[in-house]
């Protein structure tokens, strides 16, 4: 069989592109993935108790991109869900992103009220201030508050997650979780938020369920595709691996998850508790909280402790690009390699673009690539 497209990676980028090409262009697509399952890092499965486990850490869908929400909603109904996260700080569990509710939990009322007034007068109610911006404040009270939040929420967590301090990374990393000058305890404020009713894997089943799409798992690009004939290649794995590391390795962070189950109705108050200052793990996810019906039904629960570590090719999987100027320089060298291919290979996704994308961004980019680079060349 001669395929029109070979797509490396059955994650979100690869699966969305496969669906578009098969459905809209009626072309034959072979999707390969070296893992034993599709779905990339969004993969989930039901355990023996029927609890839906996110194998690669907590995945909450959130977007303000209407086009992306509409696209994905063709493949799933939604469980309405607002993600609320607590951080263990000084023996308390306080809402993160740090907001006015957190403020009143960690300081005496009169002092919290004074800080609230200064925050609102300085920035306005309802605004969001990245911690590294708050730290620049010339106001001594705000500077004290910024130091408190920096030390208790960001420093330890960021060192564990990245092995760098917040200021050593691109500021966009800690800006993902800005201080919210509001009473909104939700982790995200996007217009559309939720969890797929039947889980993420069910979305992938639907994306890939097309007579024009063939899926081969446990199949590694380069070593396992010798006899496969195809016209065009789409690559969604790590960009440095595609070019055999000619410009050196691009650093990625990897993760290790420790799963534990308990004969308890529930282990913690919410689905995610962050541990900035204690223990070696960054956060604990309790999966039961994601779906309302799972809380009442079963007297068992499962948690995952998440540990961050350096990615070593061949030994563990890459999960996070590391946004730092020196890594951007290496990435640009790989972009030059891409240019030399004159468009014969299409690169897409979080590992190939070396960008700290959320799921909605990956879908957005894949849809754009389809419209601009694939549909137009037919
Ligand atoms: P991937 O999912 O990494 O898929 C790439 C696939 O390519 C993999 O399956 C891999 O096995 C395969 N592959 C790579 N190289 C080869 C090769 N040589 N041969 C064959 N196959 C290969 N986003 C959100 O929006 N909300 C969240 O709450 C959220 N939480 C997250 C939590 C964690 C812990 C992590 C790590 C990510 C989270 N994300 C979240 C981000 C989300 O996982 C990604 O944006 C998305 O999964 C990226 O999709 P992708 O297809 O680009 O990459
Ligand atoms: N962060 C932190 N403390 C927290 C939550 C987040 O320091 O309690 C910082 C940390 O650097 C983290 C980044 O903000 O890597 C982004 O957090 P997010 O929750 O978006 O990480 P992800 O879910 O992508 O792992």
PDB file of N, CA and C and ligand atoms in Angstrom, residues 8-14 32-35 39-42 56-60 62 188 219-221 235-238 255 257 283 306 319-320 349-351 357-360 362, ligand 1:
ATOM      1  N   UNK A   8       3.827  10.674  12.039  1.00  0.00           N
ATOM      2  CA  UNK A   8       4.552  10.109  13.187  1.00  0.00           C
ATOM      3  C   UNK A   8       3.999  10.744  14.457  1.00  0.00           C
ATOM      4  N   UNK A   9       3.366   9.925  15.290  1.00  0.00           N
ATOM      5  CA  UNK A   9       2.795  10.403  16.550  1.00  0.00           C
ATOM      6  C   UNK A   9       1.281  10.380  16.511  1.00  0.00           C
ATOM      7  N   UNK A  10       0.678   9.575  17.412  1.00  0.00           N
ATOM      8  CA  UNK A  10      -0.791   9.494  17.484  1.00  0.00           C
ATOM      9  C   UNK A  10      -1.308  10.318  18.660  1.00  0.00           C
ATOM     10  N   UNK A  11      -0.598  11.410  18.970  1.00  0.00           N
ATOM     11  CA  UNK A  11      -1.075  12.358  19.982  1.00  0.00           C
ATOM     12  C   UNK A  11      -2.097  13.291  19.349  1.00  0.00           C
ATOM     13  N   UNK A  12      -2.330  14.405  20.030  1.00  0.00           N
ATOM     14  CA  UNK A  12      -3.356  15.337  19.560  1.00  0.00           C
ATOM     15  C   UNK A  12      -3.008  15.923  18.188  1.00  0.00           C
ATOM     16  N   UNK A  13      -1.762  16.366  18.020  1.00  0.00           N
ATOM     17  CA  UNK A  13      -1.369  16.978  16.742  1.00  0.00           C
ATOM     18  C   UNK A  13      -1.545  15.969  15.605  1.00  0.00           C
ATOM     19  N   UNK A  14      -0.978  14.772  15.768  1.00  0.00           N
ATOM     20  CA  UNK A  14      -1.029  13.756  14.715  1.00  0.00           C
ATOM     21  C   UNK A  14      -2.449  13.295  14.427  1.00  0.00           C
ATOM     22  N   UNK A  32       1.628   6.333  12.904  1.00  0.00           N
ATOM     23  CA  UNK A  32       2.403   5.407  13.742  1.00  0.00           C
ATOM     24  C   UNK A  32       2.709   6.056  15.081  1.00  0.00           C
ATOM     25  N   UNK A  33       2.857   5.236  16.099  1.00  0.00           N
ATOM     26  CA  UNK A  33       3.317   5.740  17.398  1.00  0.00           C
ATOM     27  C   UNK A  33       4.158   4.667  18.069  1.00  0.00           C
ATOM     28  N   UNK A  34       5.222   5.107  18.685  1.00  0.00           N
ATOM     29  CA  UNK A  34       6.104   4.122  19.324  1.00  0.00           C
ATOM     30  C   UNK A  34       5.508   3.582  20.619  1.00  0.00           C
ATOM     31  N   UNK A  35       4.541   4.306  21.186  1.00  0.00           N
ATOM     32  CA  UNK A  35       3.901   3.821  22.401  1.00  0.00           C
ATOM     33  C   UNK A  35       2.898   2.708  22.072  1.00  0.00           C
ATOM     34  N   UNK A  39      -3.201   8.647  21.566  1.00  0.00           N
ATOM     35  CA  UNK A  39      -3.600   9.710  22.497  1.00  0.00           C
ATOM     36  C   UNK A  39      -2.443  10.539  23.039  1.00  0.00           C
ATOM     37  N   UNK A  40      -1.203  10.094  22.785  1.00  0.00           N
ATOM     38  CA  UNK A  40      -0.057  10.853  23.310  1.00  0.00           C
ATOM     39  C   UNK A  40      -0.206  11.070  24.801  1.00  0.00           C
ATOM     40  N   UNK A  41       0.114  12.262  25.259  1.00  0.00           N
ATOM     41  CA  UNK A  41       0.059  12.533  26.701  1.00  0.00           C
ATOM     42  C   UNK A  41      -1.361  12.789  27.207  1.00  0.00           C
ATOM     43  N   UNK A  42      -2.337  12.783  26.303  1.00  0.00           N
ATOM     44  CA  UNK A  42      -3.740  12.944  26.741  1.00  0.00           C
ATOM     45  C   UNK A  42      -4.380  11.607  27.082  1.00  0.00           C
ATOM     46  N   UNK A  56      -0.822  10.407  32.015  1.00  0.00           N
ATOM     47  CA  UNK A  56       0.314  11.349  32.003  1.00  0.00           C
ATOM     48  C   UNK A  56      -0.016  12.649  32.729  1.00  0.00           C
ATOM     49  N   UNK A  57      -0.727  12.555  33.839  1.00  0.00           N
ATOM     50  CA  UNK A  57      -0.979  13.746  34.650  1.00  0.00           C
ATOM     51  C   UNK A  57      -2.289  14.421  34.296  1.00  0.00           C
ATOM     52  N   UNK A  58      -2.712  15.349  35.179  1.00  0.00           N
ATOM     53  CA  UNK A  58      -4.054  15.934  35.055  1.00  0.00           C
ATOM     54  C   UNK A  58      -4.226  16.736  33.763  1.00  0.00           C
ATOM     55  N   UNK A  59      -5.235  16.394  32.979  1.00  0.00           N
ATOM     56  CA  UNK A  59      -5.504  17.105  31.715  1.00  0.00           C
ATOM     57  C   UNK A  59      -6.900  17.715  31.744  1.00  0.00           C
ATOM     58  N   UNK A  60      -6.948  19.025  31.791  1.00  0.00           N
ATOM     59  CA  UNK A  60      -8.230  19.734  31.810  1.00  0.00           C
ATOM     60  C   UNK A  60      -8.312  20.544  30.531  1.00  0.00           C
ATOM     61  N   UNK A  62      -9.354  23.514  28.348  1.00  0.00           N
ATOM     62  CA  UNK A  62      -9.821  24.895  28.529  1.00  0.00           C
ATOM     63  C   UNK A  62      -9.364  25.716  27.340  1.00  0.00           C
ATOM     64  N   UNK A 188      -8.335  28.128  35.732  1.00  0.00           N
ATOM     65  CA  UNK A 188      -8.406  28.739  34.388  1.00  0.00           C
ATOM     66  C   UNK A 188      -9.631  29.633  34.312  1.00  0.00           C
ATOM     67  N   UNK A 219       5.398   1.280  17.018  1.00  0.00           N
ATOM     68  CA  UNK A 219       6.153   1.456  15.766  1.00  0.00           C
ATOM     69  C   UNK A 219       6.975   2.742  15.838  1.00  0.00           C
ATOM     70  N   UNK A 220       8.264   2.576  15.779  1.00  0.00           N
ATOM     71  CA  UNK A 220       9.203   3.705  15.937  1.00  0.00           C
ATOM     72  C   UNK A 220       9.582   4.223  14.549  1.00  0.00           C
ATOM     73  N   UNK A 221       9.496   5.523  14.372  1.00  0.00           N
ATOM     74  CA  UNK A 221       9.936   6.146  13.126  1.00  0.00           C
ATOM     75  C   UNK A 221      11.432   5.864  12.992  1.00  0.00           C
ATOM     76  N   UNK A 235       5.586  15.010  11.069  1.00  0.00           N
ATOM     77  CA  UNK A 235       6.328  14.541  12.246  1.00  0.00           C
ATOM     78  C   UNK A 235       5.910  15.334  13.477  1.00  0.00           C
ATOM     79  N   UNK A 236       5.463  14.625  14.528  1.00  0.00           N
ATOM     80  CA  UNK A 236       5.027  15.333  15.743  1.00  0.00           C
ATOM     81  C   UNK A 236       5.863  14.944  16.973  1.00  0.00           C
ATOM     82  N   UNK A 237       7.001  14.305  16.751  1.00  0.00           N
ATOM     83  CA  UNK A 237       7.883  13.951  17.874  1.00  0.00           C
ATOM     84  C   UNK A 237       8.866  15.076  18.157  1.00  0.00           C
ATOM     85  N   UNK A 238       9.868  14.816  19.005  1.00  0.00           N
ATOM     86  CA  UNK A 238      10.862  15.851  19.324  1.00  0.00           C
ATOM     87  C   UNK A 238      11.680  16.230  18.094  1.00  0.00           C
ATOM     88  N   UNK A 255       8.702  13.203  33.275  1.00  0.00           N
ATOM     89  CA  UNK A 255       7.938  13.041  34.520  1.00  0.00           C
ATOM     90  C   UNK A 255       7.911  11.574  34.913  1.00  0.00           C
ATOM     91  N   UNK A 257       5.353   9.151  37.441  1.00  0.00           N
ATOM     92  CA  UNK A 257       4.113   9.171  38.237  1.00  0.00           C
ATOM     93  C   UNK A 257       4.092   7.966  39.169  1.00  0.00           C
ATOM     94  N   UNK A 283       3.029  17.680  42.713  1.00  0.00           N
ATOM     95  CA  UNK A 283       1.590  17.758  42.963  1.00  0.00           C
ATOM     96  C   UNK A 283       1.000  16.355  43.091  1.00  0.00           C
ATOM     97  N   UNK A 306       3.379  13.275  41.334  1.00  0.00           N
ATOM     98  CA  UNK A 306       4.085  13.620  40.087  1.00  0.00           C
ATOM     99  C   UNK A 306       5.490  14.135  40.404  1.00  0.00           C
ATOM    100  N   UNK A 319       8.309  15.505  28.023  1.00  0.00           N
ATOM    101  CA  UNK A 319       6.963  16.043  28.269  1.00  0.00           C
ATOM    102  C   UNK A 319       6.894  17.557  28.095  1.00  0.00           C
ATOM    103  N   UNK A 320       7.924  18.246  28.587  1.00  0.00           N
ATOM    104  CA  UNK A 320       7.888  19.710  28.558  1.00  0.00           C
ATOM    105  C   UNK A 320       9.119  20.258  27.829  1.00  0.00           C
ATOM    106  N   UNK A 349       3.041  20.230  16.666  1.00  0.00           N
ATOM    107  CA  UNK A 349       2.852  19.757  18.036  1.00  0.00           C
ATOM    108  C   UNK A 349       3.875  20.303  19.016  1.00  0.00           C
ATOM    109  N   UNK A 350       3.670  19.951  20.267  1.00  0.00           N
ATOM    110  CA  UNK A 350       4.433  20.522  21.387  1.00  0.00           C
ATOM    111  C   UNK A 350       5.921  20.145  21.350  1.00  0.00           C
ATOM    112  N   UNK A 351       6.227  18.922  20.904  1.00  0.00           N
ATOM    113  CA  UNK A 351       7.620  18.473  20.901  1.00  0.00           C
ATOM    114  C   UNK A 351       8.343  18.953  19.654  1.00  0.00           C
ATOM    115  N   UNK A 357       2.815  24.229  24.652  1.00  0.00           N
ATOM    116  CA  UNK A 357       1.421  24.345  24.228  1.00  0.00           C
ATOM    117  C   UNK A 357       0.479  23.638  25.190  1.00  0.00           C
ATOM    118  N   UNK A 358      -0.699  24.211  25.401  1.00  0.00           N
ATOM    119  CA  UNK A 358      -1.823  23.480  25.974  1.00  0.00           C
ATOM    120  C   UNK A 358      -2.530  22.737  24.839  1.00  0.00           C
ATOM    121  N   UNK A 359      -3.473  21.862  25.239  1.00  0.00           N
ATOM    122  CA  UNK A 359      -4.157  21.062  24.211  1.00  0.00           C
ATOM    123  C   UNK A 359      -4.838  21.928  23.157  1.00  0.00           C
ATOM    124  N   UNK A 360      -5.495  22.989  23.594  1.00  0.00           N
ATOM    125  CA  UNK A 360      -6.238  23.807  22.622  1.00  0.00           C
ATOM    126  C   UNK A 360      -5.292  24.462  21.621  1.00  0.00           C
ATOM    127  N   UNK A 362      -2.462  23.170  20.575  1.00  0.00           N
ATOM    128  CA  UNK A 362      -2.028  22.127  19.637  1.00  0.00           C
ATOM    129  C   UNK A 362      -3.103  21.917  18.565  1.00  0.00           C
TER     130      UNK A 362
HETATM  131  P1  LIG B   1       2.243  14.300  22.376  1.00  0.00           P
HETATM  132  O1  LIG B   1       0.998  14.101  23.140  1.00  0.00           O
HETATM  133  O2  LIG B   1       3.541  14.235  23.112  1.00  0.00           O
HETATM  134  O3  LIG B   1       2.262  13.219  21.207  1.00  0.00           O
HETATM  135  C1  LIG B   1       3.417  12.929  20.445  1.00  0.00           C
HETATM  136  C2  LIG B   1       3.393  11.439  20.130  1.00  0.00           C
HETATM  137  O4  LIG B   1       4.449  11.159  19.200  1.00  0.00           O
HETATM  138  C3  LIG B   1       3.623  10.579  21.350  1.00  0.00           C
HETATM  139  O5  LIG B   1       2.561   9.659  21.510  1.00  0.00           O
HETATM  140  C4  LIG B   1       4.945   9.861  21.059  1.00  0.00           C
HETATM  141  O6  LIG B   1       4.984   8.530  21.542  1.00  0.00           O
HETATM  142  C5  LIG B   1       4.999   9.889  19.535  1.00  0.00           C
HETATM  143  N1  LIG B   1       6.363   9.852  19.016  1.00  0.00           N
HETATM  144  C6  LIG B   1       7.369  10.715  19.290  1.00  0.00           C
HETATM  145  N2  LIG B   1       8.487  10.361  18.628  1.00  0.00           N
HETATM  146  C7  LIG B   1       8.179   9.242  17.915  1.00  0.00           C
HETATM  147  C8  LIG B   1       8.920   8.391  17.050  1.00  0.00           C
HETATM  148  N3  LIG B   1      10.205   8.625  16.767  1.00  0.00           N
HETATM  149  N4  LIG B   1       8.293   7.313  16.494  1.00  0.00           N
HETATM  150  C9  LIG B   1       6.978   7.060  16.774  1.00  0.00           C
HETATM  151  N5  LIG B   1       6.238   7.838  17.601  1.00  0.00           N
HETATM  152  C10 LIG B   1       6.821   8.912  18.161  1.00  0.00           C
HETATM  153  N6  LIG B   1      -2.868  20.729  28.227  1.00  0.00           N
HETATM  154  C11 LIG B   1      -4.053  21.305  28.536  1.00  0.00           C
HETATM  155  O7  LIG B   1      -4.658  21.965  27.676  1.00  0.00           O
HETATM  156  N7  LIG B   1      -4.608  21.180  29.777  1.00  0.00           N
HETATM  157  C12 LIG B   1      -4.006  20.473  30.774  1.00  0.00           C
HETATM  158  O8  LIG B   1      -4.534  20.376  31.892  1.00  0.00           O
HETATM  159  C13 LIG B   1      -2.751  19.863  30.481  1.00  0.00           C
HETATM  160  N8  LIG B   1      -2.106  19.182  31.438  1.00  0.00           N
HETATM  161  C14 LIG B   1      -0.911  18.592  31.142  1.00  0.00           C
HETATM  162  C15 LIG B   1      -0.264  17.888  32.154  1.00  0.00           C
HETATM  163  C16 LIG B   1       0.948  17.268  31.891  1.00  0.00           C
HETATM  164  C17 LIG B   1       1.638  16.516  32.992  1.00  0.00           C
HETATM  165  C18 LIG B   1       1.534  17.366  30.587  1.00  0.00           C
HETATM  166  C19 LIG B   1       2.851  16.694  30.301  1.00  0.00           C
HETATM  167  C20 LIG B   1       0.898  18.073  29.588  1.00  0.00           C
HETATM  168  C21 LIG B   1      -0.321  18.697  29.844  1.00  0.00           C
HETATM  169  N9  LIG B   1      -1.009  19.395  28.867  1.00  0.00           N
HETATM  170  C22 LIG B   1      -2.206  20.002  29.168  1.00  0.00           C
HETATM  171  C23 LIG B   1      -0.444  19.559  27.508  1.00  0.00           C
HETATM  172  C24 LIG B   1      -0.909  18.467  26.524  1.00  0.00           C
HETATM  173  O9  LIG B   1      -0.548  17.194  27.015  1.00  0.00           O
HETATM  174  C25 LIG B   1      -0.212  18.709  25.187  1.00  0.00           C
HETATM  175  O10 LIG B   1      -0.477  20.014  24.714  1.00  0.00           O
HETATM  176  C26 LIG B   1      -0.634  17.727  24.088  1.00  0.00           C
HETATM  177  O11 LIG B   1      -0.830  16.422  24.568  1.00  0.00           O
HETATM  178  C27 LIG B   1       0.444  17.719  23.016  1.00  0.00           C
HETATM  179  O12 LIG B   1       0.049  16.914  21.942  1.00  0.00           O
HETATM  180  P2  LIG B   1       1.129  16.536  20.830  1.00  0.00           P
HETATM  181  O13 LIG B   1       0.443  15.675  19.837  1.00  0.00           O
HETATM  182  O14 LIG B   1       1.836  17.734  20.365  1.00  0.00           O
HETATM  183  O15 LIG B   1       2.259  15.687  21.614  1.00  0.00           O
END
